[in-house]
Short mmCIF file of C-alpha atoms in Angstrom, two decimals:
data_model
loop_
_atom_site.label_atom_id
_atom_site.label_comp_id
_atom_site.label_asym_id
_atom_site.label_seq_id
_atom_site.Cartn_x
_atom_site.Cartn_y
_atom_site.Cartn_z
CA UNK A 1 129.45 20.84 38.10
CA UNK A 2 129.78 23.81 40.44
CA UNK A 3 131.02 27.02 38.91
CA UNK A 4 133.48 29.53 40.29
CA UNK A 5 132.38 30.56 43.77
CA UNK A 6 133.06 34.00 45.18
CA UNK A 7 132.24 35.59 48.49
CA UNK A 8 131.01 37.93 49.65
CA UNK A 9 128.79 39.09 46.81
CA UNK A 10 128.58 42.61 48.16
CA UNK A 11 130.77 44.57 50.55
CA UNK A 12 130.51 48.14 51.80
CA UNK A 13 133.40 49.58 53.79
CA UNK A 14 134.74 52.96 54.78
CA UNK A 15 137.92 54.22 53.20
CA UNK A 16 141.16 53.20 54.91
CA UNK A 17 139.60 49.94 56.09
CA UNK A 18 140.90 46.55 54.91
CA UNK A 19 138.81 44.16 52.84
CA UNK A 20 139.27 40.64 51.52
CA UNK A 21 137.60 38.66 48.76
CA UNK A 22 137.57 34.90 48.46
CA UNK A 23 137.41 32.70 45.38
CA UNK A 24 137.06 28.96 44.91
CA UNK A 25 137.71 27.92 41.31
CA UNK A 26 136.23 25.03 39.39
CA UNK A 27 137.68 21.75 40.56
CA UNK A 28 140.75 20.78 38.56
CA UNK A 29 141.37 24.24 37.16
CA UNK A 30 145.03 25.05 37.73
CA UNK A 31 144.84 28.63 36.49
CA UNK A 32 143.12 31.31 38.55
CA UNK A 33 142.60 34.96 37.67
CA UNK A 34 141.52 38.06 39.54
CA UNK A 35 139.98 40.92 37.56
CA UNK A 36 138.68 44.33 38.50
CA UNK A 37 135.77 45.85 36.61
CA UNK A 38 134.99 49.53 36.94
CA UNK A 39 131.54 50.81 36.08
CA UNK A 40 130.96 50.87 32.34
CA UNK A 41 134.29 49.24 31.55
CA UNK A 42 135.41 45.74 30.70
CA UNK A 43 137.25 43.60 33.23
CA UNK A 44 140.93 44.32 33.79
CA UNK A 45 143.30 41.54 34.81
CA UNK A 46 144.99 42.06 38.16
CA UNK A 47 146.81 38.77 38.68
CA UNK A 48 147.02 35.28 37.25
CA UNK A 49 148.08 32.15 39.11
CA UNK A 50 149.31 28.86 37.77
CA UNK A 51 148.79 26.57 40.76
CA UNK A 52 150.40 28.45 43.67
CA UNK A 53 152.61 30.67 41.53
CA UNK A 54 151.64 34.19 40.52
CA UNK A 55 152.81 34.22 36.90
CA UNK A 56 151.41 37.61 35.93
CA UNK A 57 150.87 40.32 38.54
CA UNK A 58 152.00 43.27 36.46
CA UNK A 59 148.65 45.06 36.84
CA UNK A 60 148.29 44.50 40.58
CA UNK A 61 148.78 47.74 42.59
CA UNK A 62 151.22 46.26 45.01
CA UNK A 63 151.25 49.11 47.48
CA UNK A 64 147.80 48.20 48.76
CA UNK A 65 146.71 45.01 47.00
CA UNK A 66 147.88 41.52 47.80
CA UNK A 67 146.76 38.06 46.77
CA UNK A 68 147.52 34.53 47.76
CA UNK A 69 146.73 31.02 46.60
CA UNK A 70 148.54 28.96 49.19
CA UNK A 71 147.52 25.41 48.25
CA UNK A 72 146.86 26.02 44.60
CA UNK A 73 143.11 25.86 44.99
CA UNK A 74 141.18 28.74 46.50
CA UNK A 75 142.49 32.29 46.59
CA UNK A 76 142.13 35.51 48.54
CA UNK A 77 142.52 39.05 47.24
CA UNK A 78 143.09 41.74 49.84
CA UNK A 79 143.07 45.52 49.80
CA UNK A 80 144.61 47.42 52.68
CA UNK A 81 143.83 50.24 53.08
CA UNK A 82 140.92 50.72 50.70
CA UNK A 83 140.49 53.98 48.82
CA UNK A 84 137.40 55.49 47.26
CA UNK A 85 138.71 54.61 43.79
CA UNK A 86 138.75 50.92 44.66
CA UNK A 87 134.97 50.77 44.35
CA UNK A 88 134.41 48.22 41.61
CA UNK A 89 133.39 44.64 40.93
CA UNK A 90 136.14 42.12 41.63
CA UNK A 91 135.84 39.04 39.44
CA UNK A 92 137.54 35.70 39.81
CA UNK A 93 137.95 33.29 36.92
CA UNK A 94 139.56 29.91 36.40
CA UNK A 95 140.64 27.77 33.50
CA UNK A 96 142.44 24.64 32.53
CA UNK A 97 146.07 25.40 31.66
CA UNK A 98 145.73 24.28 28.05
CA UNK A 99 143.15 23.07 25.63
CA UNK A 100 139.73 24.57 25.67
CA UNK A 101 140.55 28.26 25.46
CA UNK A 102 137.89 29.26 27.92
CA UNK A 103 137.95 31.24 31.14
CA UNK A 104 135.08 30.59 33.55
CA UNK A 105 134.06 33.59 35.61
CA UNK A 106 132.41 33.82 38.98
CA UNK A 107 129.61 36.29 39.74
CA UNK A 108 131.98 38.82 41.29
CA UNK A 109 132.10 40.84 44.50
CA UNK A 110 130.76 44.37 44.31
CA UNK A 111 132.85 46.60 46.57
CA UNK A 112 131.68 50.03 47.63
CA UNK A 113 134.13 52.24 49.51
CA UNK A 114 132.54 55.23 51.27
CA UNK B 1 147.53 46.10 24.32
CA UNK B 2 145.65 44.50 21.47
CA UNK B 3 142.76 46.77 20.43
CA UNK B 4 139.39 46.01 18.95
CA UNK B 5 136.67 48.39 17.80
CA UNK B 6 133.03 47.62 18.45
CA UNK B 7 129.88 49.74 18.24
CA UNK B 8 128.87 50.82 21.75
CA UNK B 9 125.30 49.63 21.40
CA UNK B 10 122.94 47.71 19.13
CA UNK B 11 119.28 46.78 19.15
CA UNK B 12 117.67 43.59 17.91
CA UNK B 13 114.12 42.31 17.78
CA UNK B 14 113.41 39.05 19.53
CA UNK B 15 113.59 36.11 17.13
CA UNK B 16 115.71 37.95 14.61
CA UNK B 17 119.41 37.42 13.99
CA UNK B 18 121.79 39.67 15.87
CA UNK B 19 124.97 40.48 13.96
CA UNK B 20 127.65 42.05 16.11
CA UNK B 21 130.66 43.45 14.25
CA UNK B 22 134.20 43.80 15.48
CA UNK B 23 137.22 45.40 13.89
CA UNK B 24 140.64 44.01 14.75
CA UNK B 25 142.82 45.41 12.00
CA UNK B 26 146.08 44.92 13.92
CA UNK B 27 145.60 41.22 14.50
CA UNK B 28 148.52 39.05 13.52
CA UNK B 29 148.59 35.61 12.02
CA UNK B 30 148.60 33.44 15.12
CA UNK B 31 146.18 35.42 17.25
CA UNK B 32 142.74 34.09 17.97
CA UNK B 33 139.56 36.13 18.18
CA UNK B 34 137.49 35.47 21.31
CA UNK B 35 133.96 36.54 22.10
CA UNK B 36 132.55 36.79 25.60
CA UNK B 37 129.33 38.25 26.87
CA UNK B 38 128.31 39.66 30.23
CA UNK B 39 124.74 39.64 31.37
CA UNK B 40 123.86 42.23 33.99
CA UNK B 41 125.24 41.41 37.47
CA UNK B 42 127.02 38.28 36.24
CA UNK B 43 130.59 37.50 35.28
CA UNK B 44 131.57 37.28 31.61
CA UNK B 45 130.68 34.09 29.77
CA UNK B 46 132.70 32.58 26.93
CA UNK B 47 130.82 32.32 23.65
CA UNK B 48 133.16 31.26 20.88
CA UNK B 49 136.64 31.73 19.43
CA UNK B 50 138.28 31.37 16.04
CA UNK B 51 141.51 31.79 14.12
CA UNK B 52 140.82 31.81 10.38
CA UNK B 53 137.82 29.65 9.61
CA UNK B 54 134.24 30.41 10.45
CA UNK B 55 133.09 28.69 13.60
CA UNK B 56 129.71 27.62 14.95
CA UNK B 57 128.59 26.23 18.26
CA UNK B 58 125.34 25.92 20.15
CA UNK B 59 125.41 29.58 21.14
CA UNK B 60 126.56 31.47 18.06
CA UNK B 61 128.44 31.62 14.79
CA UNK B 62 131.66 33.51 14.18
CA UNK B 63 132.45 34.82 10.73
CA UNK B 64 136.03 36.02 10.21
CA UNK B 65 136.94 37.92 7.06
CA UNK B 66 139.59 36.48 4.81
CA UNK B 67 142.11 39.19 5.73
CA UNK B 68 141.23 38.56 9.41
CA UNK B 69 140.88 42.27 10.09
CA UNK B 70 137.28 41.99 11.20
CA UNK B 71 134.73 39.50 12.39
CA UNK B 72 131.02 39.20 13.09
CA UNK B 73 129.34 37.32 15.87
CA UNK B 74 125.93 36.03 14.86
CA UNK B 75 123.20 35.05 17.27
CA UNK B 76 120.78 33.39 14.82
CA UNK B 77 117.56 33.79 16.80
CA UNK B 78 118.03 36.36 19.53
CA UNK B 79 116.02 36.02 22.73
CA UNK B 80 115.45 38.46 25.57
CA UNK B 81 118.06 36.52 27.56
CA UNK B 82 120.68 37.49 25.00
CA UNK B 83 120.56 41.09 26.23
CA UNK B 84 124.12 41.64 27.45
CA UNK B 85 127.42 43.37 26.76
CA UNK B 86 129.38 41.48 24.10
CA UNK B 87 133.16 41.68 24.11
CA UNK B 88 135.36 40.94 21.12
CA UNK B 89 138.98 40.28 22.11
CA UNK B 90 142.11 39.15 20.36
CA UNK B 91 145.16 38.14 22.24
CA UNK B 92 148.79 38.00 21.27
CA UNK B 93 149.63 36.09 24.44
CA UNK B 94 147.04 33.35 24.36
CA UNK B 95 143.61 32.91 25.89
CA UNK B 96 145.00 33.38 29.37
CA UNK B 97 145.68 37.09 28.87
CA UNK B 98 142.52 38.71 27.63
CA UNK B 99 142.26 42.48 27.35
CA UNK B 100 138.61 43.47 27.47
CA UNK B 101 137.44 46.69 25.86
CA UNK B 102 134.10 48.31 26.52
CA UNK B 103 132.16 45.95 24.24
CA UNK B 104 128.78 46.29 22.52
CA UNK B 105 125.67 46.55 24.61
CA UNK B 106 123.03 44.47 22.81
CA UNK B 107 119.41 45.08 23.72
CA UNK B 108 116.94 42.47 22.52
CA UNK B 109 113.37 43.73 22.58
CA UNK B 110 110.02 41.93 22.22
#
């Protein structure tokens, strides 16, 4: 079974430029998460989707961050414009809505803003 | 946010048991304890979870104290591949809202 797929794995951009990250969850997983992980810290939830609906986006900085999951499968997280402080690893995870208590994480996208 | 306390780092010799402690003194009765680990340059990986009883799976054992204020994750025979950051989490809103702390960095040495 394929795991959570993320692309790109690495991205370097200049500040004020836009950037987008893509995630394809495990097949059949209705719930999708985006996390941000700063260096030396644990992951921090940005947004959680149940199918197409964003059910928890309280930690998403909405002035510059946006996310979508149009058909309830893959998802895109966008930053526009990027700031130096956005340099981090962006992780996507997915899970079944109930039952096995486990979130499955992708390898992440390492973003460097210069 | 639900808070746990873990030592920032621990060392373990290969082949020995690694016992990783976690304090979660503010946990309430219906909150589970979850353990994840993160190997360098990878996303976190689920290890185990528990409510009251001790739990064991193919990866580890979880020992929860009777008052539920602390727990210990046990890797019975640590290998070099167990070198990772281990996160102890408890959630008052279910497994879908996990608040990660800074975890314990476990170094397994030959």
